[in-house]
PDB file of C-alpha atoms in Angstrom:
ATOM      1  CA  MET A  14    -121.500 122.981 265.635  1.00 76.00           C
ATOM      2  CA  SER A  15    -122.049 126.044 263.410  1.00 86.00           C
ATOM      3  CA  ASP A  16    -122.246 128.267 266.474  1.00 90.00           C
ATOM      4  CA  ASP A  17    -118.954 126.827 267.734  1.00 94.00           C
ATOM      5  CA  PHE A  18    -117.341 127.513 264.373  1.00 95.00           C
ATOM      6  CA  LYS A  19    -118.602 131.103 264.410  1.00 96.00           C
ATOM      7  CA  LYS A  20    -117.302 131.653 267.942  1.00 96.00           C
ATOM      8  CA  GLU A  21    -113.917 130.228 266.977  1.00 97.00           C
ATOM      9  CA  MET A  22    -113.690 132.483 263.915  1.00 97.00           C
ATOM     10  CA  THR A  23    -114.668 135.533 265.950  1.00 97.00           C
ATOM     11  CA  ALA A  24    -112.020 134.666 268.536  1.00 97.00           C
ATOM     12  CA  LEU A  25    -109.341 134.287 265.841  1.00 97.00           C
ATOM     13  CA  ILE A  26    -110.173 137.711 264.417  1.00 97.00           C
ATOM     14  CA  ASP A  27    -110.382 139.312 267.864  1.00 97.00           C
ATOM     15  CA  LYS A  28    -106.859 138.033 268.541  1.00 97.00           C
ATOM     16  CA  GLY A  29    -105.671 140.137 265.618  1.00 96.00           C
ATOM     17  CA  ASN A  30    -105.353 137.480 262.914  1.00 97.00           C
ATOM     18  CA  LYS A  31    -105.707 139.209 259.564  1.00 96.00           C
ATOM     19  CA  TYR A  32    -105.717 136.217 257.231  1.00 97.00           C
ATOM     20  CA  VAL A  33    -107.740 133.149 258.131  1.00 97.00           C
ATOM     21  CA  VAL A  34    -107.685 130.067 255.903  1.00 98.00           C
ATOM     22  CA  VAL A  35    -110.619 127.675 256.364  1.00 98.00           C
ATOM     23  CA  ASP A  36    -109.308 124.240 255.406  1.00 98.00           C
ATOM     24  CA  PHE A  37    -111.955 121.939 253.870  1.00 98.00           C
ATOM     25  CA  GLU A  38    -109.601 119.102 252.945  1.00 97.00           C
ATOM     26  CA  GLN A  39    -111.184 116.713 255.489  1.00 97.00           C
ATOM     27  CA  VAL A  40    -114.739 117.910 254.897  1.00 97.00           C
ATOM     28  CA  ILE A  41    -117.175 115.663 253.000  1.00 96.00           C
ATOM     29  CA  TYR A  42    -120.222 117.924 253.059  1.00 96.00           C
ATOM     30  CA  VAL A  43    -121.512 121.153 254.578  1.00 96.00           C
ATOM     31  CA  ASP A  44    -125.060 122.282 255.318  1.00 95.00           C
ATOM     32  CA  SER A  45    -126.799 125.646 255.207  1.00 95.00           C
ATOM     33  CA  SER A  46    -126.208 126.307 258.918  1.00 94.00           C
ATOM     34  CA  PHE A  47    -122.464 126.085 258.466  1.00 96.00           C
ATOM     35  CA  LEU A  48    -122.590 128.309 255.371  1.00 96.00           C
ATOM     36  CA  GLY A  49    -124.564 130.896 257.330  1.00 95.00           C
ATOM     37  CA  ALA A  50    -121.889 130.846 260.040  1.00 97.00           C
ATOM     38  CA  LEU A  51    -119.143 131.185 257.433  1.00 97.00           C
ATOM     39  CA  VAL A  52    -120.810 134.242 255.870  1.00 96.00           C
ATOM     40  CA  SER A  53    -121.434 135.752 259.284  1.00 96.00           C
ATOM     41  CA  SER A  54    -117.721 135.331 260.059  1.00 97.00           C
ATOM     42  CA  LEU A  55    -116.786 137.027 256.796  1.00 95.00           C
ATOM     43  CA  LYS A  56    -119.012 139.995 257.654  1.00 94.00           C
ATOM     44  CA  TYR A  57    -117.292 140.202 261.037  1.00 96.00           C
ATOM     45  CA  ALA A  58    -113.854 140.051 259.429  1.00 96.00           C
ATOM     46  CA  ILE A  59    -114.290 142.969 257.024  1.00 93.00           C
ATOM     47  CA  PRO A  60    -114.610 145.850 259.520  1.00 93.00           C
ATOM     48  CA  ASN A  61    -111.707 144.283 261.436  1.00 96.00           C
ATOM     49  CA  GLN A  62    -109.532 144.509 258.302  1.00 95.00           C
ATOM     50  CA  ALA A  63    -109.255 140.727 258.234  1.00 96.00           C
ATOM     51  CA  GLU A  64    -109.719 138.327 255.357  1.00 95.00           C
ATOM     52  CA  ILE A  65    -111.239 134.844 255.371  1.00 97.00           C
ATOM     53  CA  VAL A  66    -110.432 132.509 252.489  1.00 97.00           C
ATOM     54  CA  VAL A  67    -111.356 128.883 251.849  1.00 98.00           C
ATOM     55  CA  ALA A  68    -109.193 126.032 250.567  1.00 98.00           C
ATOM     56  CA  GLY A  69    -109.346 122.358 249.672  1.00 98.00           C
ATOM     57  CA  LEU A  70    -113.033 122.236 248.734  1.00 98.00           C
ATOM     58  CA  ASN A  71    -114.197 118.973 247.209  1.00 98.00           C
ATOM     59  CA  LYS A  72    -116.172 119.102 243.978  1.00 97.00           C
ATOM     60  CA  ASP A  73    -119.593 119.075 245.676  1.00 97.00           C
ATOM     61  CA  ILE A  74    -118.731 121.891 248.056  1.00 98.00           C
ATOM     62  CA  LEU A  75    -117.157 123.894 245.234  1.00 98.00           C
ATOM     63  CA  ASN A  76    -120.324 123.442 243.161  1.00 97.00           C
ATOM     64  CA  LEU A  77    -122.413 124.406 246.180  1.00 98.00           C
ATOM     65  CA  PHE A  78    -120.442 127.644 246.587  1.00 97.00           C
ATOM     66  CA  SER A  79    -121.149 128.350 242.942  1.00 95.00           C
ATOM     67  CA  LEU A  80    -124.863 127.454 243.267  1.00 95.00           C
ATOM     68  CA  ILE A  81    -125.412 130.012 246.021  1.00 92.00           C
ATOM     69  CA  ARG A  82    -122.892 132.515 244.622  1.00 90.00           C
ATOM     70  CA  LEU A  83    -120.478 132.283 247.540  1.00 93.00           C
ATOM     71  CA  ASP A  84    -117.739 131.889 244.953  1.00 92.00           C
ATOM     72  CA  LYS A  85    -118.264 135.645 244.412  1.00 88.00           C
ATOM     73  CA  ALA A  86    -117.663 136.433 248.072  1.00 91.00           C
ATOM     74  CA  PHE A  87    -114.766 134.146 249.042  1.00 94.00           C
ATOM     75  CA  LYS A  88    -111.342 133.612 247.551  1.00 95.00           C
ATOM     76  CA  ILE A  89    -111.102 129.890 246.870  1.00 97.00           C
ATOM     77  CA  PHE A  90    -107.790 128.017 246.767  1.00 98.00           C
ATOM     78  CA  ALA A  91    -107.015 124.446 245.767  1.00 97.00           C
ATOM     79  CA  THR A  92    -105.025 123.771 248.945  1.00 98.00           C
ATOM     80  CA  PRO A  93    -104.339 125.529 252.249  1.00 97.00           C
ATOM     81  CA  GLN A  94    -100.708 125.933 251.152  1.00 97.00           C
ATOM     82  CA  ASP A  95    -101.879 127.745 248.000  1.00 97.00           C
ATOM     83  CA  ALA A  96    -103.900 130.052 250.222  1.00 97.00           C
ATOM     84  CA  VAL A  97    -100.840 130.820 252.349  1.00 96.00           C
ATOM     85  CA  ASP A  98     -98.573 131.284 249.315  1.00 96.00           C
ATOM     86  CA  ASN A  99    -101.025 133.656 247.642  1.00 91.00           C
ATOM     87  CA  ARG A 100    -101.830 135.878 250.602  1.00 90.00           C
ATOM     88  CA  GLY A 101    -102.371 139.457 249.464  1.00 80.00           C
ATOM     89  CA  LYS A 102    -102.171 138.631 245.756  1.00 75.00           C
TER      90      LYS A 102
ATOM     91  CA  MET B  29    -136.975 103.413 232.839  1.00 63.00           C
ATOM     92  CA  SER B  30    -140.644 103.248 231.922  1.00 64.00           C
ATOM     93  CA  GLY B  31    -143.467 104.058 234.311  1.00 82.00           C
ATOM     94  CA  GLU B  32    -142.992 105.214 237.849  1.00 91.00           C
ATOM     95  CA  THR B  33    -141.302 103.740 240.864  1.00 95.00           C
ATOM     96  CA  SER B  34    -141.017 104.986 244.402  1.00 96.00           C
ATOM     97  CA  LYS B  35    -139.627 104.084 247.803  1.00 97.00           C
ATOM     98  CA  LYS B  36    -139.946 105.504 251.307  1.00 97.00           C
ATOM     99  CA  PHE B  37    -137.070 106.071 253.696  1.00 97.00           C
ATOM    100  CA  ALA B  38    -137.398 106.979 257.378  1.00 96.00           C
ATOM    101  CA  PHE B  39    -135.168 109.622 258.938  1.00 96.00           C
ATOM    102  CA  ASN B  40    -134.765 109.574 262.727  1.00 93.00           C
ATOM    103  CA  ASN B  41    -133.379 113.124 262.893  1.00 92.00           C
ATOM    104  CA  HIS B  42    -130.024 111.915 264.145  1.00 93.00           C
ATOM    105  CA  PRO B  43    -127.309 114.157 262.616  1.00 91.00           C
ATOM    106  CA  ASP B  44    -124.930 111.205 262.279  1.00 92.00           C
ATOM    107  CA  GLU B  45    -127.454 109.481 260.014  1.00 95.00           C
ATOM    108  CA  LEU B  46    -127.910 112.438 257.668  1.00 95.00           C
ATOM    109  CA  TYR B  47    -125.086 111.772 255.238  1.00 96.00           C
ATOM    110  CA  HIS B  48    -125.519 107.989 255.424  1.00 97.00           C
ATOM    111  CA  LEU B  49    -129.196 108.278 254.430  1.00 98.00           C
ATOM    112  CA  THR B  50    -128.377 110.801 251.713  1.00 98.00           C
ATOM    113  CA  MET B  51    -125.914 108.376 250.131  1.00 98.00           C
ATOM    114  CA  ALA B  52    -128.338 105.428 250.551  1.00 98.00           C
ATOM    115  CA  ILE B  53    -131.009 107.333 248.614  1.00 98.00           C
ATOM    116  CA  ILE B  54    -128.544 108.289 245.897  1.00 98.00           C
ATOM    117  CA  ALA B  55    -127.496 104.628 245.635  1.00 97.00           C
ATOM    118  CA  TYR B  56    -131.161 103.619 245.301  1.00 97.00           C
ATOM    119  CA  VAL B  57    -131.764 106.169 242.524  1.00 97.00           C
ATOM    120  CA  SER B  58    -128.564 105.209 240.714  1.00 96.00           C
ATOM    121  CA  GLN B  59    -129.559 101.541 240.706  1.00 95.00           C
ATOM    122  CA  ILE B  60    -132.749 102.313 238.801  1.00 94.00           C
ATOM    123  CA  ILE B  61    -131.929 105.177 236.443  1.00 93.00           C
ATOM    124  CA  ASP B  62    -128.875 106.673 234.824  1.00 91.00           C
ATOM    125  CA  VAL B  63    -128.182 109.932 236.598  1.00 93.00           C
ATOM    126  CA  ASN B  64    -125.608 112.393 235.371  1.00 95.00           C
ATOM    127  CA  GLU B  65    -123.103 114.096 237.668  1.00 95.00           C
ATOM    128  CA  ASP B  66    -125.104 117.330 237.783  1.00 96.00           C
ATOM    129  CA  ALA B  67    -128.297 115.547 238.857  1.00 97.00           C
ATOM    130  CA  VAL B  68    -126.430 113.571 241.529  1.00 97.00           C
ATOM    131  CA  PHE B  69    -124.953 116.822 242.886  1.00 97.00           C
ATOM    132  CA  LYS B  70    -128.376 118.473 243.012  1.00 98.00           C
ATOM    133  CA  LEU B  71    -129.996 115.411 244.557  1.00 98.00           C
ATOM    134  CA  LYS B  72    -127.326 115.326 247.246  1.00 98.00           C
ATOM    135  CA  MET B  73    -127.707 119.031 248.098  1.00 98.00           C
ATOM    136  CA  VAL B  74    -131.505 118.783 248.203  1.00 98.00           C
ATOM    137  CA  LEU B  75    -131.413 115.741 250.493  1.00 98.00           C
ATOM    138  CA  ILE B  76    -128.845 117.269 252.844  1.00 97.00           C
ATOM    139  CA  GLU B  77    -130.958 120.411 253.198  1.00 97.00           C
ATOM    140  CA  LEU B  78    -134.297 118.615 253.570  1.00 97.00           C
ATOM    141  CA  LEU B  79    -132.811 116.374 256.266  1.00 96.00           C
ATOM    142  CA  THR B  80    -131.161 119.371 257.952  1.00 94.00           C
ATOM    143  CA  ASN B  81    -134.569 121.066 257.897  1.00 92.00           C
ATOM    144  CA  SER B  82    -136.041 117.969 259.537  1.00 93.00           C
ATOM    145  CA  ILE B  83    -133.451 118.052 262.333  1.00 92.00           C
ATOM    146  CA  LYS B  84    -134.066 121.753 262.949  1.00 88.00           C
ATOM    147  CA  HIS B  85    -137.850 121.804 262.797  1.00 86.00           C
ATOM    148  CA  THR B  86    -139.436 118.412 263.506  1.00 84.00           C
ATOM    149  CA  GLY B  87    -137.945 117.348 266.813  1.00 76.00           C
ATOM    150  CA  LYS B  88    -137.746 113.710 267.841  1.00 77.00           C
ATOM    151  CA  ALA B  89    -140.580 112.573 265.572  1.00 81.00           C
ATOM    152  CA  GLY B  90    -138.332 112.550 262.509  1.00 88.00           C
ATOM    153  CA  SER B  91    -139.633 112.520 258.963  1.00 95.00           C
ATOM    154  CA  ASP B  92    -140.337 110.306 255.972  1.00 96.00           C
ATOM    155  CA  ILE B  93    -138.551 110.766 252.693  1.00 97.00           C
ATOM    156  CA  GLU B  94    -140.364 109.438 249.641  1.00 98.00           C
ATOM    157  CA  VAL B  95    -138.399 109.172 246.429  1.00 98.00           C
ATOM    158  CA  THR B  96    -140.303 108.840 243.152  1.00 98.00           C
ATOM    159  CA  LEU B  97    -138.648 108.293 239.801  1.00 97.00           C
ATOM    160  CA  THR B  98    -140.804 109.184 236.847  1.00 94.00           C
ATOM    161  CA  GLY B  99    -139.786 110.066 233.317  1.00 89.00           C
ATOM    162  CA  ASP B 100    -136.886 112.486 233.544  1.00 93.00           C
ATOM    163  CA  GLU B 101    -137.690 113.641 237.067  1.00 96.00           C
ATOM    164  CA  ILE B 102    -136.683 112.651 240.577  1.00 98.00           C
ATOM    165  CA  ILE B 103    -139.342 113.752 243.066  1.00 98.00           C
ATOM    166  CA  ILE B 104    -138.368 113.940 246.714  1.00 98.00           C
ATOM    167  CA  ILE B 105    -141.142 114.416 249.277  1.00 98.00           C
ATOM    168  CA  LYS B 106    -140.193 115.121 252.874  1.00 97.00           C
ATOM    169  CA  ALA B 107    -143.223 114.594 255.116  1.00 96.00           C
ATOM    170  CA  ASP B 108    -143.411 115.373 258.812  1.00 93.00           C
ATOM    171  CA  SER B 109    -145.811 116.404 261.555  1.00 91.00           C
ATOM    172  CA  GLY B 110    -143.755 119.267 262.937  1.00 88.00           C
ATOM    173  CA  ASN B 111    -144.843 122.875 263.105  1.00 89.00           C
ATOM    174  CA  PRO B 112    -146.227 124.293 259.843  1.00 93.00           C
ATOM    175  CA  PHE B 113    -143.933 126.294 257.623  1.00 93.00           C
ATOM    176  CA  GLU B 114    -143.869 129.928 258.708  1.00 92.00           C
ATOM    177  CA  ILE B 115    -144.471 132.572 256.106  1.00 93.00           C
ATOM    178  CA  SER B 116    -145.094 136.269 256.620  1.00 91.00           C
ATOM    179  CA  ALA B 117    -146.240 139.222 254.575  1.00 87.00           C
ATOM    180  CA  GLY B 118    -144.226 142.065 256.029  1.00 84.00           C
ATOM    181  CA  THR B 119    -144.700 141.730 259.785  1.00 86.00           C
ATOM    182  CA  GLU B 120    -147.933 139.779 259.446  1.00 88.00           C
ATOM    183  CA  LYS B 121    -147.624 136.018 259.924  1.00 92.00           C
ATOM    184  CA  ILE B 122    -149.840 134.170 257.436  1.00 93.00           C
ATOM    185  CA  ALA B 123    -151.979 131.377 258.893  1.00 91.00           C
ATOM    186  CA  TRP B 124    -152.822 127.982 257.339  1.00 93.00           C
ATOM    187  CA  PRO B 125    -155.018 127.611 255.379  1.00 94.00           C
ATOM    188  CA  VAL B 126    -153.950 130.829 253.699  1.00 94.00           C
ATOM    189  CA  PRO B 127    -156.632 133.566 253.876  1.00 94.00           C
ATOM    190  CA  LYS B 128    -158.162 134.568 250.544  1.00 94.00           C
ATOM    191  CA  GLU B 129    -156.507 137.992 250.451  1.00 93.00           C
ATOM    192  CA  PHE B 130    -153.083 136.353 250.151  1.00 94.00           C
ATOM    193  CA  LEU B 131    -153.919 133.802 247.448  1.00 95.00           C
ATOM    194  CA  ASN B 132    -151.763 134.087 244.323  1.00 94.00           C
ATOM    195  CA  LYS B 133    -149.570 136.665 246.056  1.00 95.00           C
ATOM    196  CA  THR B 134    -145.797 136.428 245.909  1.00 96.00           C
ATOM    197  CA  ILE B 135    -143.834 137.020 249.107  1.00 95.00           C
ATOM    198  CA  ASP B 136    -140.151 137.964 249.382  1.00 93.00           C
ATOM    199  CA  MET B 137    -138.576 135.397 251.717  1.00 93.00           C
ATOM    200  CA  TYR B 138    -134.947 136.423 251.923  1.00 89.00           C
ATOM    201  CA  GLY B 139    -132.151 137.323 249.622  1.00 86.00           C
ATOM    202  CA  ASP B 140    -129.240 139.569 248.817  1.00 87.00           C
ATOM    203  CA  LEU B 141    -127.484 141.155 245.849  1.00 82.00           C
ATOM    204  CA  THR B 142    -127.160 137.717 244.230  1.00 84.00           C
ATOM    205  CA  GLY B 143    -130.894 137.055 244.127  1.00 89.00           C
ATOM    206  CA  MET B 144    -134.152 136.961 246.067  1.00 93.00           C
ATOM    207  CA  LEU B 145    -135.961 133.819 247.233  1.00 96.00           C
ATOM    208  CA  LYS B 146    -139.675 134.259 246.657  1.00 97.00           C
ATOM    209  CA  ALA B 147    -142.722 132.230 247.680  1.00 96.00           C
ATOM    210  CA  ARG B 148    -145.911 132.231 245.646  1.00 97.00           C
ATOM    211  CA  LEU B 149    -149.092 131.267 247.508  1.00 96.00           C
ATOM    212  CA  ASP B 150    -150.609 129.046 244.826  1.00 95.00           C
ATOM    213  CA  ASP B 151    -153.632 128.002 246.864  1.00 95.00           C
ATOM    214  CA  ASP B 152    -154.675 127.996 250.501  1.00 95.00           C
ATOM    215  CA  CYS B 153    -152.351 125.117 251.380  1.00 96.00           C
ATOM    216  CA  ARG B 154    -149.611 125.265 248.782  1.00 97.00           C
ATOM    217  CA  VAL B 155    -146.553 127.471 248.296  1.00 97.00           C
ATOM    218  CA  SER B 156    -144.087 127.311 245.421  1.00 98.00           C
ATOM    219  CA  PHE B 157    -140.611 128.759 245.728  1.00 98.00           C
ATOM    220  CA  PHE B 158    -138.502 130.415 243.065  1.00 97.00           C
ATOM    221  CA  VAL B 159    -135.471 132.677 242.906  1.00 96.00           C
ATOM    222  CA  LYS B 160    -135.356 135.999 241.109  1.00 94.00           C
ATOM    223  CA  GLU B 161    -131.727 136.064 240.120  1.00 90.00           C
ATOM    224  CA  ALA B 162    -129.678 139.249 240.000  1.00 84.00           C
ATOM    225  CA  ASN B 163    -126.913 140.059 237.560  1.00 74.00           C
ATOM    226  CA  LEU B 164    -123.849 139.899 239.707  1.00 67.00           C
ATOM    227  CA  LEU B 165    -120.402 140.954 238.606  1.00 60.00           C
ATOM    228  CA  ASP B 166    -117.667 140.895 241.240  1.00 60.00           C
ATOM    229  CA  ALA B 167    -117.510 140.686 244.980  1.00 59.00           C
ATOM    230  CA  ASP B 168    -117.037 143.845 246.966  1.00 68.00           C
ATOM    231  CA  SER B 169    -117.692 144.795 250.573  1.00 69.00           C
ATOM    232  CA  LYS B 170    -121.200 145.963 249.641  1.00 74.00           C
ATOM    233  CA  LEU B 171    -122.017 142.489 248.326  1.00 77.00           C
ATOM    234  CA  ILE B 172    -120.512 140.773 251.355  1.00 81.00           C
ATOM    235  CA  ASN B 173    -122.275 142.954 253.924  1.00 82.00           C
ATOM    236  CA  ASN B 174    -125.529 142.338 252.079  1.00 84.00           C
ATOM    237  CA  LEU B 175    -125.133 138.546 251.829  1.00 87.00           C
ATOM    238  CA  THR B 176    -127.913 136.475 253.322  1.00 90.00           C
ATOM    239  CA  GLU B 177    -127.010 134.044 256.093  1.00 91.00           C
ATOM    240  CA  HIS B 178    -130.004 131.819 255.304  1.00 91.00           C
ATOM    241  CA  PHE B 179    -129.296 129.238 252.648  1.00 94.00           C
ATOM    242  CA  GLY B 180    -131.473 126.175 253.211  1.00 95.00           C
ATOM    243  CA  LEU B 181    -134.469 126.949 251.014  1.00 96.00           C
ATOM    244  CA  LEU B 182    -132.264 128.883 248.610  1.00 95.00           C
ATOM    245  CA  ILE B 183    -130.054 125.840 247.969  1.00 97.00           C
ATOM    246  CA  ILE B 184    -133.039 123.581 247.363  1.00 98.00           C
ATOM    247  CA  THR B 185    -134.824 126.079 245.123  1.00 97.00           C
ATOM    248  CA  ARG B 186    -131.746 126.723 242.983  1.00 96.00           C
ATOM    249  CA  ALA B 187    -131.066 122.979 242.684  1.00 97.00           C
ATOM    250  CA  CYS B 188    -134.620 122.080 241.713  1.00 97.00           C
ATOM    251  CA  LYS B 189    -136.824 122.361 238.681  1.00 97.00           C
ATOM    252  CA  ARG B 190    -139.758 122.868 241.092  1.00 98.00           C
ATOM    253  CA  PHE B 191    -139.890 123.207 244.855  1.00 98.00           C
ATOM    254  CA  GLU B 192    -143.128 123.405 246.812  1.00 98.00           C
ATOM    255  CA  TYR B 193    -144.503 123.232 250.336  1.00 98.00           C
ATOM    256  CA  VAL B 194    -147.916 121.744 251.040  1.00 97.00           C
ATOM    257  CA  PHE B 195    -149.747 121.870 254.376  1.00 96.00           C
ATOM    258  CA  ASP B 196    -152.395 119.226 255.021  1.00 94.00           C
ATOM    259  CA  THR B 197    -154.887 120.976 257.287  1.00 90.00           C
ATOM    260  CA  GLU B 198    -156.786 117.779 258.203  1.00 90.00           C
ATOM    261  CA  LYS B 199    -153.763 115.754 259.243  1.00 90.00           C
ATOM    262  CA  ALA B 200    -151.688 118.806 260.282  1.00 89.00           C
ATOM    263  CA  THR B 201    -148.739 117.485 258.315  1.00 93.00           C
ATOM    264  CA  ASN B 202    -146.141 119.220 256.176  1.00 95.00           C
ATOM    265  CA  LYS B 203    -144.775 118.169 252.838  1.00 97.00           C
ATOM    266  CA  PHE B 204    -141.813 119.689 251.051  1.00 97.00           C
ATOM    267  CA  ILE B 205    -141.825 118.514 247.447  1.00 98.00           C
ATOM    268  CA  ALA B 206    -138.596 118.895 245.485  1.00 98.00           C
ATOM    269  CA  THR B 207    -138.447 117.960 241.798  1.00 98.00           C
ATOM    270  CA  ILE B 208    -135.049 117.499 240.184  1.00 97.00           C
ATOM    271  CA  THR B 209    -134.591 117.001 236.485  1.00 96.00           C
ATOM    272  CA  THR B 210    -132.318 114.250 235.238  1.00 92.00           C
ATOM    273  CA  LYS B 211    -131.902 116.079 231.935  1.00 82.00           C
ATOM    274  CA  LYS B 212    -128.565 117.810 231.514  1.00 73.00           C
ATOM    275  CA  THR B 213    -128.942 121.514 232.305  1.00 66.00           C
TER     276      THR B 213
END
């Protein structure tokens, strides 16, 4: 599943998308494999002048981002709409 | 709660069972002791990662999860008969039991600008993990390019008061032992 996510993110960036919002609103939990794929995607985005942001994290996932310092690497928004509204800010 | 109580749970390595078992164990703990929100969060993260580790590394055999409640600690032991935990010093893979020259040595496992996961070889069959944290200010491209993509052991170590691996050479079994405090941190 993590590999599929990574492939999908790579494809989105290769198509020229410069702002990708990962919507967590329907996500109950994530594991380390997914987080590795998310970070890998972010590293791929940077040299392609693209940005990956995350939105709609539940409390556990938000705390997990903080625990492993991913809150320092990703912009985090309350909702996907907030992410869209605040693009470039 | 006075004294000590424990219970074993079996995990069949089926991904669909991972979250269900995690919540069943949390329900068991919550029935016996008062656990604050922070401890529940840490318990959940530790269980998810230990069970994910089981799926990745133990094959069809699955694993046993033993939960012990004692004093202000929750001790989670994941036991399995999969391949032993791999640890290396530089390019040299360290065998079990650990040769004398490596005893009491500390090995860098993986890390990034946010911190380094380290493993201390406490004795010939026991490793304890800890994180040397870094002072991190703000994200920049240097931080992002340096970020580790390995989080499993890092999550457990940061969530735990103690986190150890023990290899039983006679039975050829592995135990990951995660101790979570129920005290507010």
